[in-house]
mmCIF file with all atom_site columns, C-alpha atoms in Angstrom:
data_model
loop_
_atom_site.group_PDB
_atom_site.id
_atom_site.type_symbol
_atom_site.label_atom_id
_atom_site.label_alt_id
_atom_site.label_comp_id
_atom_site.label_asym_id
_atom_site.label_entity_id
_atom_site.label_seq_id
_atom_site.pdbx_PDB_ins_code
_atom_site.Cartn_x
_atom_site.Cartn_y
_atom_site.Cartn_z
_atom_site.occupancy
_atom_site.B_iso_or_equiv
_atom_site.pdbx_formal_charge
_atom_site.auth_seq_id
_atom_site.auth_comp_id
_atom_site.auth_asym_id
_atom_site.auth_atom_id
_atom_site.pdbx_PDB_model_num
ATOM 1   C CA . MET A 1 1   ? -7.024  -19.073 3.188   1.00 53.00 ? 121 MET A CA 1
ATOM 2   C CA . ALA A 1 2   ? -4.483  -20.204 5.796   1.00 54.00 ? 122 ALA A CA 1
ATOM 3   C CA . GLY A 1 3   ? -2.561  -21.882 2.969   1.00 61.00 ? 123 GLY A CA 1
ATOM 4   C CA . GLU A 1 4   ? -2.343  -18.571 1.114   1.00 59.00 ? 124 GLU A CA 1
ATOM 5   C CA . VAL A 1 5   ? -0.991  -16.854 4.212   1.00 60.00 ? 125 VAL A CA 1
ATOM 6   C CA . ALA A 1 6   ? 1.639   -19.587 4.685   1.00 66.00 ? 126 ALA A CA 1
ATOM 7   C CA . PHE A 1 7   ? 2.674   -19.315 1.030   1.00 65.00 ? 127 PHE A CA 1
ATOM 8   C CA . ASP A 1 8   ? 2.918   -15.537 1.341   1.00 74.00 ? 128 ASP A CA 1
ATOM 9   C CA . ASP A 1 9   ? 5.046   -15.964 4.495   1.00 80.00 ? 129 ASP A CA 1
ATOM 10  C CA . LYS A 1 10  ? 7.531   -18.048 2.507   1.00 87.00 ? 130 LYS A CA 1
ATOM 11  C CA . ALA A 1 11  ? 7.581   -15.560 -0.371  1.00 86.00 ? 131 ALA A CA 1
ATOM 12  C CA . ILE A 1 12  ? 8.203   -12.684 2.032   1.00 87.00 ? 132 ILE A CA 1
ATOM 13  C CA . VAL A 1 13  ? 11.133  -14.490 3.677   1.00 89.00 ? 133 VAL A CA 1
ATOM 14  C CA . VAL A 1 14  ? 12.731  -15.291 0.310   1.00 90.00 ? 134 VAL A CA 1
ATOM 15  C CA . TYR A 1 15  ? 12.284  -11.789 -1.129  1.00 89.00 ? 135 TYR A CA 1
ATOM 16  C CA . ASP A 1 16  ? 13.435  -10.109 2.091   1.00 86.00 ? 136 ASP A CA 1
ATOM 17  C CA . GLN A 1 17  ? 16.628  -12.164 2.011   1.00 90.00 ? 137 GLN A CA 1
ATOM 18  C CA . LEU A 1 18  ? 17.254  -11.421 -1.644  1.00 90.00 ? 138 LEU A CA 1
ATOM 19  C CA . VAL A 1 19  ? 16.490  -7.704  -1.409  1.00 85.00 ? 139 VAL A CA 1
ATOM 20  C CA . ASN A 1 20  ? 17.885  -6.846  2.020   1.00 82.00 ? 140 ASN A CA 1
ATOM 21  C CA . GLN A 1 21  ? 20.746  -9.282  2.491   1.00 88.00 ? 141 GLN A CA 1
ATOM 22  C CA . GLN A 1 22  ? 21.899  -9.844  -1.076  1.00 90.00 ? 142 GLN A CA 1
ATOM 23  C CA . GLY A 1 23  ? 21.194  -6.340  -2.380  1.00 86.00 ? 143 GLY A CA 1
ATOM 24  C CA . ARG A 1 24  ? 18.872  -7.484  -5.176  1.00 88.00 ? 144 ARG A CA 1
ATOM 25  C CA . SER A 1 25  ? 16.850  -4.259  -5.249  1.00 80.00 ? 145 SER A CA 1
ATOM 26  C CA . GLU A 1 26  ? 15.391  -5.158  -8.658  1.00 84.00 ? 146 GLU A CA 1
ATOM 27  C CA . LEU A 1 27  ? 13.272  -7.708  -6.764  1.00 87.00 ? 147 LEU A CA 1
ATOM 28  C CA . ALA A 1 28  ? 11.835  -5.076  -4.405  1.00 83.00 ? 148 ALA A CA 1
ATOM 29  C CA . PRO A 1 29  ? 8.577   -4.809  -6.395  1.00 81.00 ? 149 PRO A CA 1
ATOM 30  C CA . LYS A 1 30  ? 8.028   -8.541  -5.898  1.00 86.00 ? 150 LYS A CA 1
ATOM 31  C CA . SER A 1 31  ? 8.734   -8.145  -2.184  1.00 86.00 ? 151 SER A CA 1
ATOM 32  C CA . VAL A 1 32  ? 6.193   -5.335  -1.961  1.00 84.00 ? 152 VAL A CA 1
ATOM 33  C CA . ARG A 1 33  ? 3.596   -7.451  -3.763  1.00 85.00 ? 153 ARG A CA 1
ATOM 34  C CA . ALA A 1 34  ? 4.251   -10.434 -1.475  1.00 89.00 ? 154 ALA A CA 1
ATOM 35  C CA . TYR A 1 35  ? 3.490   -8.276  1.569   1.00 88.00 ? 155 TYR A CA 1
ATOM 36  C CA . MET A 1 36  ? 0.405   -6.880  -0.119  1.00 87.00 ? 156 MET A CA 1
ATOM 37  C CA . ASN A 1 37  ? -0.856  -10.348 -1.048  1.00 87.00 ? 157 ASN A CA 1
ATOM 38  C CA . LYS A 1 38  ? -0.448  -11.489 2.536   1.00 88.00 ? 158 LYS A CA 1
ATOM 39  C CA . ALA A 1 39  ? -2.251  -8.384  3.775   1.00 89.00 ? 159 ALA A CA 1
ATOM 40  C CA . TYR A 1 40  ? -5.152  -9.135  1.392   1.00 87.00 ? 160 TYR A CA 1
ATOM 41  C CA . ALA A 1 41  ? -5.337  -12.716 2.689   1.00 88.00 ? 161 ALA A CA 1
ATOM 42  C CA . VAL A 1 42  ? -5.179  -11.598 6.325   1.00 88.00 ? 162 VAL A CA 1
ATOM 43  C CA . SER A 1 43  ? -7.900  -9.037  5.586   1.00 87.00 ? 163 SER A CA 1
ATOM 44  C CA . ASP A 1 44  ? -10.126 -11.814 4.275   1.00 87.00 ? 164 ASP A CA 1
ATOM 45  C CA . LEU A 1 45  ? -9.579  -13.566 7.609   1.00 87.00 ? 165 LEU A CA 1
ATOM 46  C CA . GLY A 1 46  ? -10.752 -10.399 9.410   1.00 87.00 ? 166 GLY A CA 1
ATOM 47  C CA . ASP A 1 47  ? -7.483  -9.653  11.228  1.00 89.00 ? 167 ASP A CA 1
ATOM 48  C CA . ARG A 1 48  ? -7.368  -5.883  10.701  1.00 90.00 ? 168 ARG A CA 1
ATOM 49  C CA . ARG A 1 49  ? -4.488  -5.166  13.138  1.00 92.00 ? 169 ARG A CA 1
ATOM 50  C CA . ARG A 1 50  ? -2.238  -7.647  11.372  1.00 91.00 ? 170 ARG A CA 1
ATOM 51  C CA . GLU A 1 51  ? -3.406  -6.312  8.021   1.00 91.00 ? 171 GLU A CA 1
ATOM 52  C CA . VAL A 1 52  ? -2.359  -2.798  9.037   1.00 93.00 ? 172 VAL A CA 1
ATOM 53  C CA . ALA A 1 53  ? 1.111   -4.012  10.050  1.00 91.00 ? 173 ALA A CA 1
ATOM 54  C CA . LEU A 1 54  ? 1.483   -5.860  6.750   1.00 90.00 ? 174 LEU A CA 1
ATOM 55  C CA . TYR A 1 55  ? 0.577   -2.793  4.686   1.00 90.00 ? 175 TYR A CA 1
ATOM 56  C CA . GLU A 1 56  ? 3.035   -0.671  6.631   1.00 90.00 ? 176 GLU A CA 1
ATOM 57  C CA . GLN A 1 57  ? 6.000   -2.871  5.628   1.00 87.00 ? 177 GLN A CA 1
ATOM 58  C CA . PRO A 1 58  ? 5.759   -2.386  1.833   1.00 83.00 ? 178 PRO A CA 1
ATOM 59  C CA . ILE A 1 59  ? 5.275   1.334   2.437   1.00 86.00 ? 179 ILE A CA 1
ATOM 60  C CA . ARG A 1 60  ? 8.596   1.391   4.328   1.00 85.00 ? 180 ARG A CA 1
ATOM 61  C CA . ILE A 1 61  ? 10.252  -0.584  1.520   1.00 81.00 ? 181 ILE A CA 1
ATOM 62  C CA . TRP A 1 62  ? 8.931   1.797   -1.090  1.00 78.00 ? 182 TRP A CA 1
ATOM 63  C CA . GLU A 1 63  ? 9.986   4.895   0.851   1.00 76.00 ? 183 GLU A CA 1
ATOM 64  C CA . ARG A 1 64  ? 13.513  3.499   1.236   1.00 76.00 ? 184 ARG A CA 1
ATOM 65  C CA . LEU A 1 65  ? 13.721  2.662   -2.456  1.00 74.00 ? 185 LEU A CA 1
ATOM 66  C CA . ALA A 1 66  ? 12.297  6.012   -3.500  1.00 66.00 ? 186 ALA A CA 1
ATOM 67  C CA . ASN A 1 67  ? 15.147  7.704   -1.643  1.00 62.00 ? 187 ASN A CA 1
ATOM 68  C CA . GLU A 1 68  ? 17.833  5.384   -3.051  1.00 67.00 ? 188 GLU A CA 1
ATOM 69  C CA . GLU A 1 69  ? 16.713  4.483   -6.554  1.00 64.00 ? 189 GLU A CA 1
ATOM 70  C CA . ASP A 1 70  ? 14.098  5.258   -9.157  1.00 64.00 ? 190 ASP A CA 1
ATOM 71  C CA . HIS A 1 71  ? 11.358  2.639   -8.798  1.00 61.00 ? 191 HIS A CA 1
ATOM 72  C CA . GLN A 1 72  ? 8.440   4.255   -10.605 1.00 64.00 ? 192 GLN A CA 1
ATOM 73  C CA . GLU A 1 73  ? 6.838   0.847   -11.145 1.00 63.00 ? 193 GLU A CA 1
ATOM 74  C CA . LEU A 1 74  ? 6.047   0.867   -7.423  1.00 68.00 ? 194 LEU A CA 1
ATOM 75  C CA . PHE A 1 75  ? 3.912   4.019   -7.465  1.00 71.00 ? 195 PHE A CA 1
ATOM 76  C CA . GLU A 1 76  ? 0.773   2.118   -8.384  1.00 72.00 ? 196 GLU A CA 1
ATOM 77  C CA . ASP A 1 77  ? 1.436   -0.502  -5.709  1.00 74.00 ? 197 ASP A CA 1
ATOM 78  C CA . LEU A 1 78  ? 2.208   2.200   -3.159  1.00 78.00 ? 198 LEU A CA 1
ATOM 79  C CA . ALA A 1 79  ? -1.042  3.979   -3.959  1.00 78.00 ? 199 ALA A CA 1
ATOM 80  C CA . ARG A 1 80  ? -3.042  0.763   -3.697  1.00 79.00 ? 200 ARG A CA 1
ATOM 81  C CA . CYS A 1 81  ? -1.265  -0.183  -0.478  1.00 83.00 ? 201 CYS A CA 1
ATOM 82  C CA . ARG A 1 82  ? -1.874  3.187   1.195   1.00 86.00 ? 202 ARG A CA 1
ATOM 83  C CA . VAL A 1 83  ? -5.544  3.125   0.186   1.00 84.00 ? 203 VAL A CA 1
ATOM 84  C CA . GLN A 1 84  ? -5.921  -0.374  1.627   1.00 87.00 ? 204 GLN A CA 1
ATOM 85  C CA . LEU A 1 85  ? -4.078  0.716   4.780   1.00 91.00 ? 205 LEU A CA 1
ATOM 86  C CA . GLY A 1 86  ? -6.468  3.645   5.056   1.00 89.00 ? 206 GLY A CA 1
ATOM 87  C CA . ASN A 1 87  ? -9.462  1.338   4.660   1.00 86.00 ? 207 ASN A CA 1
ATOM 88  C CA . ALA A 1 88  ? -8.127  -1.053  7.309   1.00 90.00 ? 208 ALA A CA 1
ATOM 89  C CA . LEU A 1 89  ? -7.495  1.809   9.743   1.00 92.00 ? 209 LEU A CA 1
ATOM 90  C CA . ILE A 1 90  ? -10.998 3.156   9.193   1.00 89.00 ? 210 ILE A CA 1
ATOM 91  C CA . ALA A 1 91  ? -12.427 -0.329  9.795   1.00 88.00 ? 211 ALA A CA 1
ATOM 92  C CA . LEU A 1 92  ? -10.537 -0.361  13.104  1.00 91.00 ? 212 LEU A CA 1
ATOM 93  C CA . GLY A 1 93  ? -12.142 2.942   14.062  1.00 91.00 ? 213 GLY A CA 1
ATOM 94  C CA . GLU A 1 94  ? -9.028  5.002   13.314  1.00 93.00 ? 214 GLU A CA 1
ATOM 95  C CA . ARG A 1 95  ? -10.867 7.196   10.836  1.00 88.00 ? 215 ARG A CA 1
ATOM 96  C CA . LYS A 1 96  ? -8.597  10.256  11.076  1.00 90.00 ? 216 LYS A CA 1
ATOM 97  C CA . ARG A 1 97  ? -5.410  8.243   10.497  1.00 92.00 ? 217 ARG A CA 1
ATOM 98  C CA . GLY A 1 98  ? -7.079  6.276   7.687   1.00 89.00 ? 218 GLY A CA 1
ATOM 99  C CA . LEU A 1 99  ? -8.169  9.418   5.882   1.00 86.00 ? 219 LEU A CA 1
ATOM 100 C CA . SER A 1 100 ? -4.691  10.866  6.389   1.00 89.00 ? 220 SER A CA 1
ATOM 101 C CA . GLU A 1 101 ? -3.205  7.821   4.621   1.00 87.00 ? 221 GLU A CA 1
ATOM 102 C CA . MET A 1 102 ? -5.575  8.292   1.719   1.00 82.00 ? 222 MET A CA 1
ATOM 103 C CA . HIS A 1 103 ? -4.758  11.989  1.513   1.00 83.00 ? 223 HIS A CA 1
ATOM 104 C CA . SER A 1 104 ? -1.033  11.173  1.415   1.00 84.00 ? 224 SER A CA 1
ATOM 105 C CA . VAL A 1 105 ? -1.688  8.959   -1.613  1.00 80.00 ? 225 VAL A CA 1
ATOM 106 C CA . ARG A 1 106 ? -3.249  11.833  -3.466  1.00 80.00 ? 226 ARG A CA 1
ATOM 107 C CA . THR A 1 107 ? -0.313  14.110  -2.657  1.00 80.00 ? 227 THR A CA 1
ATOM 108 C CA . ILE A 1 108 ? 2.230   11.503  -3.795  1.00 77.00 ? 228 ILE A CA 1
ATOM 109 C CA . LEU A 1 109 ? 0.350   10.750  -7.008  1.00 79.00 ? 229 LEU A CA 1
ATOM 110 C CA . GLU A 1 110 ? -0.163  14.400  -7.913  1.00 81.00 ? 230 GLU A CA 1
ATOM 111 C CA . ALA A 1 111 ? 3.563   15.059  -7.431  1.00 78.00 ? 231 ALA A CA 1
ATOM 112 C CA . GLU A 1 112 ? 4.455   12.031  -9.575  1.00 76.00 ? 232 GLU A CA 1
ATOM 113 C CA . ILE A 1 113 ? 2.027   13.082  -12.313 1.00 79.00 ? 233 ILE A CA 1
ATOM 114 C CA . ALA A 1 114 ? 3.483   16.609  -12.301 1.00 82.00 ? 234 ALA A CA 1
ATOM 115 C CA . GLN A 1 115 ? 7.048   15.277  -12.444 1.00 78.00 ? 235 GLN A CA 1
ATOM 116 C CA . THR A 1 116 ? 6.614   12.525  -15.030 1.00 76.00 ? 236 THR A CA 1
ATOM 117 C CA . GLY A 1 117 ? 3.404   13.346  -16.869 1.00 77.00 ? 237 GLY A CA 1
ATOM 118 C CA . CYS A 1 118 ? 2.180   9.803   -16.170 1.00 73.00 ? 238 CYS A CA 1
ATOM 119 C CA . THR A 1 119 ? -1.557  10.293  -16.589 1.00 70.00 ? 239 THR A CA 1
ATOM 120 C CA . GLY A 1 120 ? -2.344  6.643   -15.815 1.00 70.00 ? 240 GLY A CA 1
ATOM 121 C CA . LEU A 1 121 ? -2.039  7.470   -12.123 1.00 72.00 ? 241 LEU A CA 1
ATOM 122 C CA . LYS A 1 122 ? -4.972  9.889   -12.329 1.00 75.00 ? 242 LYS A CA 1
ATOM 123 C CA . ARG A 1 123 ? -7.429  7.007   -11.947 1.00 74.00 ? 243 ARG A CA 1
ATOM 124 C CA . PHE A 1 124 ? -6.278  6.518   -8.363  1.00 71.00 ? 244 PHE A CA 1
ATOM 125 C CA . ILE A 1 125 ? -7.012  10.154  -7.617  1.00 76.00 ? 245 ILE A CA 1
ATOM 126 C CA . VAL A 1 126 ? -10.548 9.673   -8.960  1.00 77.00 ? 246 VAL A CA 1
ATOM 127 C CA . VAL A 1 127 ? -10.994 6.566   -6.772  1.00 73.00 ? 247 VAL A CA 1
ATOM 128 C CA . LEU A 1 128 ? -9.756  8.485   -3.726  1.00 71.00 ? 248 LEU A CA 1
ATOM 129 C CA . GLN A 1 129 ? -12.157 11.357  -4.409  1.00 73.00 ? 249 GLN A CA 1
ATOM 130 C CA . LYS A 1 130 ? -15.077 8.941   -4.662  1.00 76.00 ? 250 LYS A CA 1
ATOM 131 C CA . LYS A 1 131 ? -14.026 7.178   -1.455  1.00 69.00 ? 251 LYS A CA 1
ATOM 132 C CA . SER A 1 132 ? -13.728 10.490  0.404   1.00 66.00 ? 252 SER A CA 1
ATOM 133 C CA . GLN A 1 133 ? -17.116 11.664  -0.865  1.00 67.00 ? 253 GLN A CA 1
ATOM 134 C CA . SER A 1 134 ? -18.665 8.351   0.166   1.00 71.00 ? 254 SER A CA 1
ATOM 135 C CA . MET A 1 135 ? -17.207 8.632   3.664   1.00 61.00 ? 255 MET A CA 1
ATOM 136 C CA . ILE A 1 136 ? -18.397 12.220  4.047   1.00 56.00 ? 256 ILE A CA 1
ATOM 137 C CA . ALA A 1 137 ? -21.905 11.253  2.934   1.00 60.00 ? 257 ALA A CA 1
ATOM 138 C CA . GLU A 1 138 ? -21.850 8.269   5.338   1.00 63.00 ? 258 GLU A CA 1
ATOM 139 C CA . ARG A 1 139 ? -20.809 10.509  8.223   1.00 54.00 ? 259 ARG A CA 1
ATOM 140 C CA . PHE A 1 140 ? -23.593 13.017  7.602   1.00 52.00 ? 260 PHE A CA 1
ATOM 141 C CA . SER A 1 141 ? -26.221 10.344  7.107   1.00 59.00 ? 261 SER A CA 1
ATOM 142 C CA . GLY A 1 142 ? -25.556 9.098   10.628  1.00 52.00 ? 262 GLY A CA 1
ATOM 143 C CA . SER A 1 143 ? -24.178 5.670   9.621   1.00 49.00 ? 263 SER A CA 1
#
């Protein structure tokens, strides 16, 4: 697992240089995925605080790109990233902030579906609804 994290560190450095210093914005999706892969690996190691920080970086990248260029291919990654960020926050005991992240995903996806008609994104909304229902049931069951 430590080897995966080290590999992801190298990928992040390379993509950050290419995207941010050389203006290669077409590589931004790969940069986002490198951060997400590292966050997954760190999650497996149980380091939730670091995981949260790693999910926040691709969200910032996506938000910057969304304002500058049309990177629709990142919507799915953004949704996945925000859901994982929400899960990590909830695991840290930051339930309200975690649920807020998940709610923001739904809002973003619904707006994108309305704008583009991309129905493939609807599956994330279904996943979010199930997750929310599960958390509500867990709260009322006393878990």
